[in-house]
């Protein structure tokens, strides 16, 4: 019972289930399977049969898709409190992306079959779909963000969203991972870091990122950027 209550409390803090009724969260908590993935461990690959959807409790997960030319395109870096892989619930039975843990990550695995059974309940279905549509609007905003901000803005917005406006950050992500997360090639990202270092705005030495206070002052807040993206 204590574990069930803990699961319900965690689900209440997630972005997709924070607004559904307590009754719906309790039903969902009953089918959650706790799981832990180590850094670089693959959760699933693009094209694998979809058996679970996931809720990230702590850590970080990168979602990527293989392009026709063989490149890996990062779709999203999942943050704690977010749900992913829900695409397998509707009109497809295979994962459209690959997922890998960026660091040790704790998740809930939710069996597709049991979740589909919950969707037969009208109250749960209305709760879930309302929140899912809100998430879809967010993803549309993210696509617009990638096309309307230059790589420097995307870097600062990413750091703010992931770590807050800190002057010292230990990211637990490689430069390659961050470059992919903001939609930049490693070469472009390296040039950006050199330019920012020479300007005294940001340096990434070893495992630590140091951002000057002036650099943050010149950047719009993530909330303001979100207003721009929403128009």
PDB file of C-alpha atoms in Angstrom:
ATOM      1  CA  UNK A   1       0.000   0.000   0.000  1.00  0.00           C
ATOM      2  CA  UNK A   2       2.815   2.416   0.839  1.00  0.00           C
ATOM      3  CA  UNK A   3       4.509   1.737  -2.495  1.00  0.00           C
ATOM      4  CA  UNK A   4       1.212   2.253  -4.340  1.00  0.00           C
ATOM      5  CA  UNK A   5       0.721   5.600  -2.568  1.00  0.00           C
ATOM      6  CA  UNK A   6       4.286   6.626  -3.471  1.00  0.00           C
ATOM      7  CA  UNK A   7       3.642   5.849  -7.123  1.00  0.00           C
ATOM      8  CA  UNK A   8       0.449   7.916  -7.079  1.00  0.00           C
ATOM      9  CA  UNK A   9       2.312  10.865  -5.540  1.00  0.00           C
ATOM     10  CA  UNK A  10       5.046  10.670  -8.183  1.00  0.00           C
ATOM     11  CA  UNK A  11       2.481  10.519 -10.992  1.00  0.00           C
ATOM     12  CA  UNK A  12       0.783  13.585  -9.491  1.00  0.00           C
ATOM     13  CA  UNK A  13       4.004  15.534 -10.125  1.00  0.00           C
ATOM     14  CA  UNK A  14       4.395  14.496 -13.769  1.00  0.00           C
ATOM     15  CA  UNK A  15       3.542  16.863 -16.587  1.00  0.00           C
ATOM     16  CA  UNK A  16       0.981  14.566 -18.174  1.00  0.00           C
ATOM     17  CA  UNK A  17      -0.812  13.244 -15.110  1.00  0.00           C
ATOM     18  CA  UNK A  18      -0.752  16.218 -12.740  1.00  0.00           C
ATOM     19  CA  UNK A  19      -4.214  17.369 -13.836  1.00  0.00           C
ATOM     20  CA  UNK A  20      -6.047  14.061 -14.020  1.00  0.00           C
ATOM     21  CA  UNK A  21      -8.291  12.971 -11.157  1.00  0.00           C
ATOM     22  CA  UNK A  22      -6.873  11.159  -8.170  1.00  0.00           C
ATOM     23  CA  UNK A  23      -9.020   8.148  -9.018  1.00  0.00           C
ATOM     24  CA  UNK A  24      -7.418   7.973 -12.480  1.00  0.00           C
ATOM     25  CA  UNK A  25      -3.909   8.314 -11.009  1.00  0.00           C
ATOM     26  CA  UNK A  26      -4.579   5.542  -8.514  1.00  0.00           C
ATOM     27  CA  UNK A  27      -5.697   3.236 -11.325  1.00  0.00           C
ATOM     28  CA  UNK A  28      -2.552   4.115 -13.262  1.00  0.00           C
ATOM     29  CA  UNK A  29      -0.285   3.602 -10.242  1.00  0.00           C
ATOM     30  CA  UNK A  30      -1.581   0.052  -9.923  1.00  0.00           C
ATOM     31  CA  UNK A  31      -0.063  -0.951 -13.290  1.00  0.00           C
ATOM     32  CA  UNK A  32       3.268   0.937 -13.089  1.00  0.00           C
ATOM     33  CA  UNK A  33       6.424  -1.184 -13.106  1.00  0.00           C
ATOM     34  CA  UNK A  34       9.522   0.501 -11.576  1.00  0.00           C
ATOM     35  CA  UNK A  35      12.691   0.174 -13.680  1.00  0.00           C
ATOM     36  CA  UNK A  36      16.239   1.557 -13.643  1.00  0.00           C
ATOM     37  CA  UNK A  37      18.463   2.070 -16.698  1.00  0.00           C
ATOM     38  CA  UNK A  38      22.164   2.829 -16.531  1.00  0.00           C
ATOM     39  CA  UNK A  39      23.915   5.537 -18.541  1.00  0.00           C
ATOM     40  CA  UNK A  40      23.948   4.710 -22.284  1.00  0.00           C
ATOM     41  CA  UNK A  41      21.604   1.766 -21.773  1.00  0.00           C
ATOM     42  CA  UNK A  42      19.036   1.438 -24.554  1.00  0.00           C
ATOM     43  CA  UNK A  43      15.383   1.390 -23.492  1.00  0.00           C
ATOM     44  CA  UNK A  44      14.137   0.524 -26.978  1.00  0.00           C
ATOM     45  CA  UNK A  45      15.125   0.962 -30.621  1.00  0.00           C
ATOM     46  CA  UNK A  46      13.210   2.507 -33.478  1.00  0.00           C
ATOM     47  CA  UNK A  47      11.103  -0.237 -35.024  1.00  0.00           C
ATOM     48  CA  UNK A  48      10.988  -2.439 -31.906  1.00  0.00           C
ATOM     49  CA  UNK A  49       7.579  -3.814 -30.979  1.00  0.00           C
ATOM     50  CA  UNK A  50       5.978  -1.363 -28.558  1.00  0.00           C
ATOM     51  CA  UNK A  51       5.098  -3.077 -25.297  1.00  0.00           C
ATOM     52  CA  UNK A  52       5.481  -0.245 -22.771  1.00  0.00           C
ATOM     53  CA  UNK A  53       5.023   3.472 -22.421  1.00  0.00           C
ATOM     54  CA  UNK A  54       7.270   5.250 -19.916  1.00  0.00           C
ATOM     55  CA  UNK A  55       7.269   7.931 -17.237  1.00  0.00           C
ATOM     56  CA  UNK A  56      10.678   9.326 -16.293  1.00  0.00           C
ATOM     57  CA  UNK A  57      11.016   9.771 -12.539  1.00  0.00           C
ATOM     58  CA  UNK A  58      14.667  10.879 -12.346  1.00  0.00           C
ATOM     59  CA  UNK A  59      17.551  11.103 -14.799  1.00  0.00           C
ATOM     60  CA  UNK A  60      17.443  11.879 -18.514  1.00  0.00           C
ATOM     61  CA  UNK A  61      16.460  10.028 -21.686  1.00  0.00           C
ATOM     62  CA  UNK A  62      17.253  10.986 -25.280  1.00  0.00           C
ATOM     63  CA  UNK A  63      14.776  10.208 -28.065  1.00  0.00           C
ATOM     64  CA  UNK A  64      16.230  10.028 -31.577  1.00  0.00           C
ATOM     65  CA  UNK A  65      15.174   8.964 -35.047  1.00  0.00           C
ATOM     66  CA  UNK A  66      17.205   7.546 -37.935  1.00  0.00           C
ATOM     67  CA  UNK A  67      17.130   9.735 -41.047  1.00  0.00           C
ATOM     68  CA  UNK A  68      17.151   8.186 -44.555  1.00  0.00           C
ATOM     69  CA  UNK A  69      20.798   9.230 -44.963  1.00  0.00           C
ATOM     70  CA  UNK A  70      21.797   7.326 -41.817  1.00  0.00           C
ATOM     71  CA  UNK A  71      22.066  10.319 -39.473  1.00  0.00           C
ATOM     72  CA  UNK A  72      20.607  10.146 -35.976  1.00  0.00           C
ATOM     73  CA  UNK A  73      18.297  13.109 -35.374  1.00  0.00           C
ATOM     74  CA  UNK A  74      17.536  13.946 -31.746  1.00  0.00           C
ATOM     75  CA  UNK A  75      13.815  14.507 -31.315  1.00  0.00           C
ATOM     76  CA  UNK A  76      13.748  15.347 -27.624  1.00  0.00           C
ATOM     77  CA  UNK A  77      15.625  15.079 -24.354  1.00  0.00           C
ATOM     78  CA  UNK A  78      13.064  13.795 -21.857  1.00  0.00           C
ATOM     79  CA  UNK A  79      13.153  15.386 -18.435  1.00  0.00           C
ATOM     80  CA  UNK A  80      12.016  14.025 -15.080  1.00  0.00           C
ATOM     81  CA  UNK A  81       8.237  14.082 -14.799  1.00  0.00           C
ATOM     82  CA  UNK A  82       7.576  13.544 -18.501  1.00  0.00           C
ATOM     83  CA  UNK A  83       5.911  10.639 -20.291  1.00  0.00           C
ATOM     84  CA  UNK A  84       7.159   9.239 -23.593  1.00  0.00           C
ATOM     85  CA  UNK A  85       6.564   6.454 -26.141  1.00  0.00           C
ATOM     86  CA  UNK A  86       2.812   7.028 -25.974  1.00  0.00           C
ATOM     87  CA  UNK A  87       2.717   6.916 -29.796  1.00  0.00           C
ATOM     88  CA  UNK A  88       2.341   3.122 -29.577  1.00  0.00           C
ATOM     89  CA  UNK A  89      -1.111   3.589 -28.075  1.00  0.00           C
ATOM     90  CA  UNK A  90      -2.575   4.928 -31.306  1.00  0.00           C
ATOM     91  CA  UNK A  91      -2.414   3.417 -34.792  1.00  0.00           C
ATOM     92  CA  UNK A  92       1.017   1.824 -34.485  1.00  0.00           C
ATOM     93  CA  UNK A  93       2.539  -1.066 -32.606  1.00  0.00           C
ATOM     94  CA  UNK A  94       6.222  -0.244 -33.039  1.00  0.00           C
ATOM     95  CA  UNK A  95       8.318   2.534 -31.524  1.00  0.00           C
ATOM     96  CA  UNK A  96       8.826   5.414 -34.019  1.00  0.00           C
ATOM     97  CA  UNK A  97      12.038   6.534 -32.242  1.00  0.00           C
ATOM     98  CA  UNK A  98      14.912   5.080 -30.229  1.00  0.00           C
ATOM     99  CA  UNK A  99      15.425   5.864 -26.536  1.00  0.00           C
ATOM    100  CA  UNK A 100      18.686   5.772 -24.569  1.00  0.00           C
ATOM    101  CA  UNK A 101      19.448   6.816 -20.989  1.00  0.00           C
ATOM    102  CA  UNK A 102      21.786   9.821 -20.830  1.00  0.00           C
ATOM    103  CA  UNK A 103      22.580   9.008 -17.204  1.00  0.00           C
ATOM    104  CA  UNK A 104      21.314   6.586 -14.582  1.00  0.00           C
ATOM    105  CA  UNK A 105      17.544   6.946 -14.858  1.00  0.00           C
ATOM    106  CA  UNK A 106      14.581   5.720 -12.844  1.00  0.00           C
ATOM    107  CA  UNK A 107      11.320   5.180 -14.679  1.00  0.00           C
ATOM    108  CA  UNK A 108       7.896   3.631 -14.577  1.00  0.00           C
ATOM    109  CA  UNK A 109       7.167   1.167 -17.365  1.00  0.00           C
ATOM    110  CA  UNK A 110       3.455   1.015 -18.143  1.00  0.00           C
ATOM    111  CA  UNK A 111       2.300  -2.046 -20.119  1.00  0.00           C
ATOM    112  CA  UNK A 112       0.476  -1.010 -23.286  1.00  0.00           C
ATOM    113  CA  UNK A 113      -2.183  -3.707 -22.910  1.00  0.00           C
ATOM    114  CA  UNK A 114      -3.117  -2.722 -19.376  1.00  0.00           C
ATOM    115  CA  UNK A 115      -3.058   0.993 -20.213  1.00  0.00           C
ATOM    116  CA  UNK A 116      -5.375   0.334 -23.174  1.00  0.00           C
ATOM    117  CA  UNK A 117      -7.768  -1.327 -20.740  1.00  0.00           C
ATOM    118  CA  UNK A 118      -7.785   1.822 -18.586  1.00  0.00           C
ATOM    119  CA  UNK A 119      -8.685   3.853 -21.671  1.00  0.00           C
ATOM    120  CA  UNK A 120     -11.932   1.903 -21.912  1.00  0.00           C
ATOM    121  CA  UNK A 121     -13.074   3.840 -18.839  1.00  0.00           C
ATOM    122  CA  UNK A 122     -14.608   7.111 -20.041  1.00  0.00           C
ATOM    123  CA  UNK A 123     -13.430   9.227 -17.115  1.00  0.00           C
ATOM    124  CA  UNK A 124      -9.829   8.013 -17.403  1.00  0.00           C
ATOM    125  CA  UNK A 125      -9.890   8.402 -21.194  1.00  0.00           C
ATOM    126  CA  UNK A 126     -11.095  12.009 -20.999  1.00  0.00           C
ATOM    127  CA  UNK A 127      -8.472  12.807 -18.344  1.00  0.00           C
ATOM    128  CA  UNK A 128      -5.655  11.309 -20.372  1.00  0.00           C
ATOM    129  CA  UNK A 129      -6.573  12.636 -23.823  1.00  0.00           C
ATOM    130  CA  UNK A 130      -7.015  16.184 -22.557  1.00  0.00           C
ATOM    131  CA  UNK A 131      -3.497  16.196 -21.152  1.00  0.00           C
ATOM    132  CA  UNK A 132      -2.079  14.409 -24.214  1.00  0.00           C
ATOM    133  CA  UNK A 133      -3.374  17.092 -26.561  1.00  0.00           C
ATOM    134  CA  UNK A 134      -1.691  19.712 -24.386  1.00  0.00           C
ATOM    135  CA  UNK A 135       1.605  17.843 -24.747  1.00  0.00           C
ATOM    136  CA  UNK A 136       1.159  17.696 -28.529  1.00  0.00           C
ATOM    137  CA  UNK A 137       0.849  21.469 -28.597  1.00  0.00           C
ATOM    138  CA  UNK A 138       4.118  21.681 -26.658  1.00  0.00           C
ATOM    139  CA  UNK A 139       5.895  19.466 -29.210  1.00  0.00           C
ATOM    140  CA  UNK A 140       4.606  21.692 -32.017  1.00  0.00           C
ATOM    141  CA  UNK A 141       6.106  24.652 -30.134  1.00  0.00           C
ATOM    142  CA  UNK A 142       9.421  22.790 -29.944  1.00  0.00           C
ATOM    143  CA  UNK A 143       9.508  22.341 -33.717  1.00  0.00           C
ATOM    144  CA  UNK A 144       8.904  26.052 -34.178  1.00  0.00           C
ATOM    145  CA  UNK A 145      11.612  26.777 -31.610  1.00  0.00           C
ATOM    146  CA  UNK A 146      14.196  24.804 -33.609  1.00  0.00           C
ATOM    147  CA  UNK A 147      13.403  26.752 -36.760  1.00  0.00           C
ATOM    148  CA  UNK A 148      13.097  30.237 -35.250  1.00  0.00           C
ATOM    149  CA  UNK A 149      16.142  30.409 -32.909  1.00  0.00           C
ATOM    150  CA  UNK A 150      19.799  30.340 -33.798  1.00  0.00           C
ATOM    151  CA  UNK A 151      22.092  27.741 -32.244  1.00  0.00           C
ATOM    152  CA  UNK A 152      23.373  30.108 -29.545  1.00  0.00           C
ATOM    153  CA  UNK A 153      19.861  30.915 -28.327  1.00  0.00           C
ATOM    154  CA  UNK A 154      18.991  27.220 -28.362  1.00  0.00           C
ATOM    155  CA  UNK A 155      22.008  26.409 -26.197  1.00  0.00           C
ATOM    156  CA  UNK A 156      21.142  28.969 -23.525  1.00  0.00           C
ATOM    157  CA  UNK A 157      17.455  28.009 -23.562  1.00  0.00           C
ATOM    158  CA  UNK A 158      18.400  24.341 -23.211  1.00  0.00           C
ATOM    159  CA  UNK A 159      20.728  25.036 -20.269  1.00  0.00           C
ATOM    160  CA  UNK A 160      18.067  27.142 -18.581  1.00  0.00           C
ATOM    161  CA  UNK A 161      15.339  24.538 -19.046  1.00  0.00           C
ATOM    162  CA  UNK A 162      17.536  21.668 -17.872  1.00  0.00           C
ATOM    163  CA  UNK A 163      19.570  23.278 -15.064  1.00  0.00           C
ATOM    164  CA  UNK A 164      18.227  26.762 -14.365  1.00  0.00           C
ATOM    165  CA  UNK A 165      20.092  30.057 -14.700  1.00  0.00           C
ATOM    166  CA  UNK A 166      23.230  28.957 -12.913  1.00  0.00           C
ATOM    167  CA  UNK A 167      26.731  30.329 -13.451  1.00  0.00           C
ATOM    168  CA  UNK A 168      28.251  26.894 -12.766  1.00  0.00           C
ATOM    169  CA  UNK A 169      26.728  23.740 -14.275  1.00  0.00           C
ATOM    170  CA  UNK A 170      27.869  20.104 -14.151  1.00  0.00           C
ATOM    171  CA  UNK A 171      25.656  18.687 -16.914  1.00  0.00           C
ATOM    172  CA  UNK A 172      26.233  14.897 -16.752  1.00  0.00           C
ATOM    173  CA  UNK A 173      25.848  15.000 -20.534  1.00  0.00           C
ATOM    174  CA  UNK A 174      28.538  14.963 -23.167  1.00  0.00           C
ATOM    175  CA  UNK A 175      29.096  17.833 -25.588  1.00  0.00           C
ATOM    176  CA  UNK A 176      27.869  15.554 -28.352  1.00  0.00           C
ATOM    177  CA  UNK A 177      24.619  14.908 -26.462  1.00  0.00           C
ATOM    178  CA  UNK A 178      23.996  18.603 -25.840  1.00  0.00           C
ATOM    179  CA  UNK A 179      24.762  19.428 -29.475  1.00  0.00           C
ATOM    180  CA  UNK A 180      22.246  16.821 -30.603  1.00  0.00           C
ATOM    181  CA  UNK A 181      19.654  18.062 -28.123  1.00  0.00           C
ATOM    182  CA  UNK A 182      19.756  21.590 -29.570  1.00  0.00           C
ATOM    183  CA  UNK A 183      19.826  20.388 -33.169  1.00  0.00           C
ATOM    184  CA  UNK A 184      23.454  21.276 -33.945  1.00  0.00           C
ATOM    185  CA  UNK A 185      26.235  19.242 -35.529  1.00  0.00           C
ATOM    186  CA  UNK A 186      29.279  18.556 -33.315  1.00  0.00           C
ATOM    187  CA  UNK A 187      31.373  20.815 -35.576  1.00  0.00           C
ATOM    188  CA  UNK A 188      28.910  23.711 -35.301  1.00  0.00           C
ATOM    189  CA  UNK A 189      28.696  23.214 -31.548  1.00  0.00           C
ATOM    190  CA  UNK A 190      32.489  23.242 -31.172  1.00  0.00           C
ATOM    191  CA  UNK A 191      32.702  26.516 -33.079  1.00  0.00           C
ATOM    192  CA  UNK A 192      29.964  27.999 -30.903  1.00  0.00           C
ATOM    193  CA  UNK A 193      31.750  26.997 -27.679  1.00  0.00           C
ATOM    194  CA  UNK A 194      35.000  28.533 -28.940  1.00  0.00           C
ATOM    195  CA  UNK A 195      33.259  31.769 -29.857  1.00  0.00           C
ATOM    196  CA  UNK A 196      31.477  31.992 -26.491  1.00  0.00           C
ATOM    197  CA  UNK A 197      34.703  31.242 -24.626  1.00  0.00           C
ATOM    198  CA  UNK A 198      36.626  33.933 -26.525  1.00  0.00           C
ATOM    199  CA  UNK A 199      33.826  36.388 -25.735  1.00  0.00           C
ATOM    200  CA  UNK A 200      34.008  35.486 -22.035  1.00  0.00           C
ATOM    201  CA  UNK A 201      30.367  34.434 -21.945  1.00  0.00           C
ATOM    202  CA  UNK A 202      30.553  30.657 -21.496  1.00  0.00           C
ATOM    203  CA  UNK A 203      33.270  28.044 -21.166  1.00  0.00           C
ATOM    204  CA  UNK A 204      33.038  24.268 -20.999  1.00  0.00           C
ATOM    205  CA  UNK A 205      36.182  22.784 -19.498  1.00  0.00           C
ATOM    206  CA  UNK A 206      36.201  19.147 -18.437  1.00  0.00           C
ATOM    207  CA  UNK A 207      32.879  18.336 -16.786  1.00  0.00           C
ATOM    208  CA  UNK A 208      31.952  21.911 -15.855  1.00  0.00           C
ATOM    209  CA  UNK A 209      30.170  24.701 -17.740  1.00  0.00           C
ATOM    210  CA  UNK A 210      30.770  28.234 -16.471  1.00  0.00           C
ATOM    211  CA  UNK A 211      28.335  30.904 -17.644  1.00  0.00           C
ATOM    212  CA  UNK A 212      28.924  34.582 -16.960  1.00  0.00           C
ATOM    213  CA  UNK A 213      26.188  36.540 -15.223  1.00  0.00           C
ATOM    214  CA  UNK A 214      26.211  39.016 -18.123  1.00  0.00           C
ATOM    215  CA  UNK A 215      25.523  36.196 -20.580  1.00  0.00           C
ATOM    216  CA  UNK A 216      22.363  35.271 -18.717  1.00  0.00           C
ATOM    217  CA  UNK A 217      21.247  38.892 -18.539  1.00  0.00           C
ATOM    218  CA  UNK A 218      21.381  39.145 -22.317  1.00  0.00           C
ATOM    219  CA  UNK A 219      19.211  36.051 -22.850  1.00  0.00           C
ATOM    220  CA  UNK A 220      15.429  36.004 -22.837  1.00  0.00           C
ATOM    221  CA  UNK A 221      14.005  33.758 -20.142  1.00  0.00           C
ATOM    222  CA  UNK A 222      12.671  30.363 -21.140  1.00  0.00           C
ATOM    223  CA  UNK A 223       9.171  31.602 -20.260  1.00  0.00           C
ATOM    224  CA  UNK A 224       9.566  34.618 -22.559  1.00  0.00           C
ATOM    225  CA  UNK A 225      10.895  32.392 -25.314  1.00  0.00           C
ATOM    226  CA  UNK A 226       7.906  30.159 -24.849  1.00  0.00           C
ATOM    227  CA  UNK A 227       5.607  33.140 -25.351  1.00  0.00           C
ATOM    228  CA  UNK A 228       7.455  33.940 -28.583  1.00  0.00           C
ATOM    229  CA  UNK A 229       7.107  30.355 -29.768  1.00  0.00           C
ATOM    230  CA  UNK A 230       3.384  30.346 -29.001  1.00  0.00           C
ATOM    231  CA  UNK A 231       2.979  33.661 -30.788  1.00  0.00           C
TER     232      UNK A 231
END
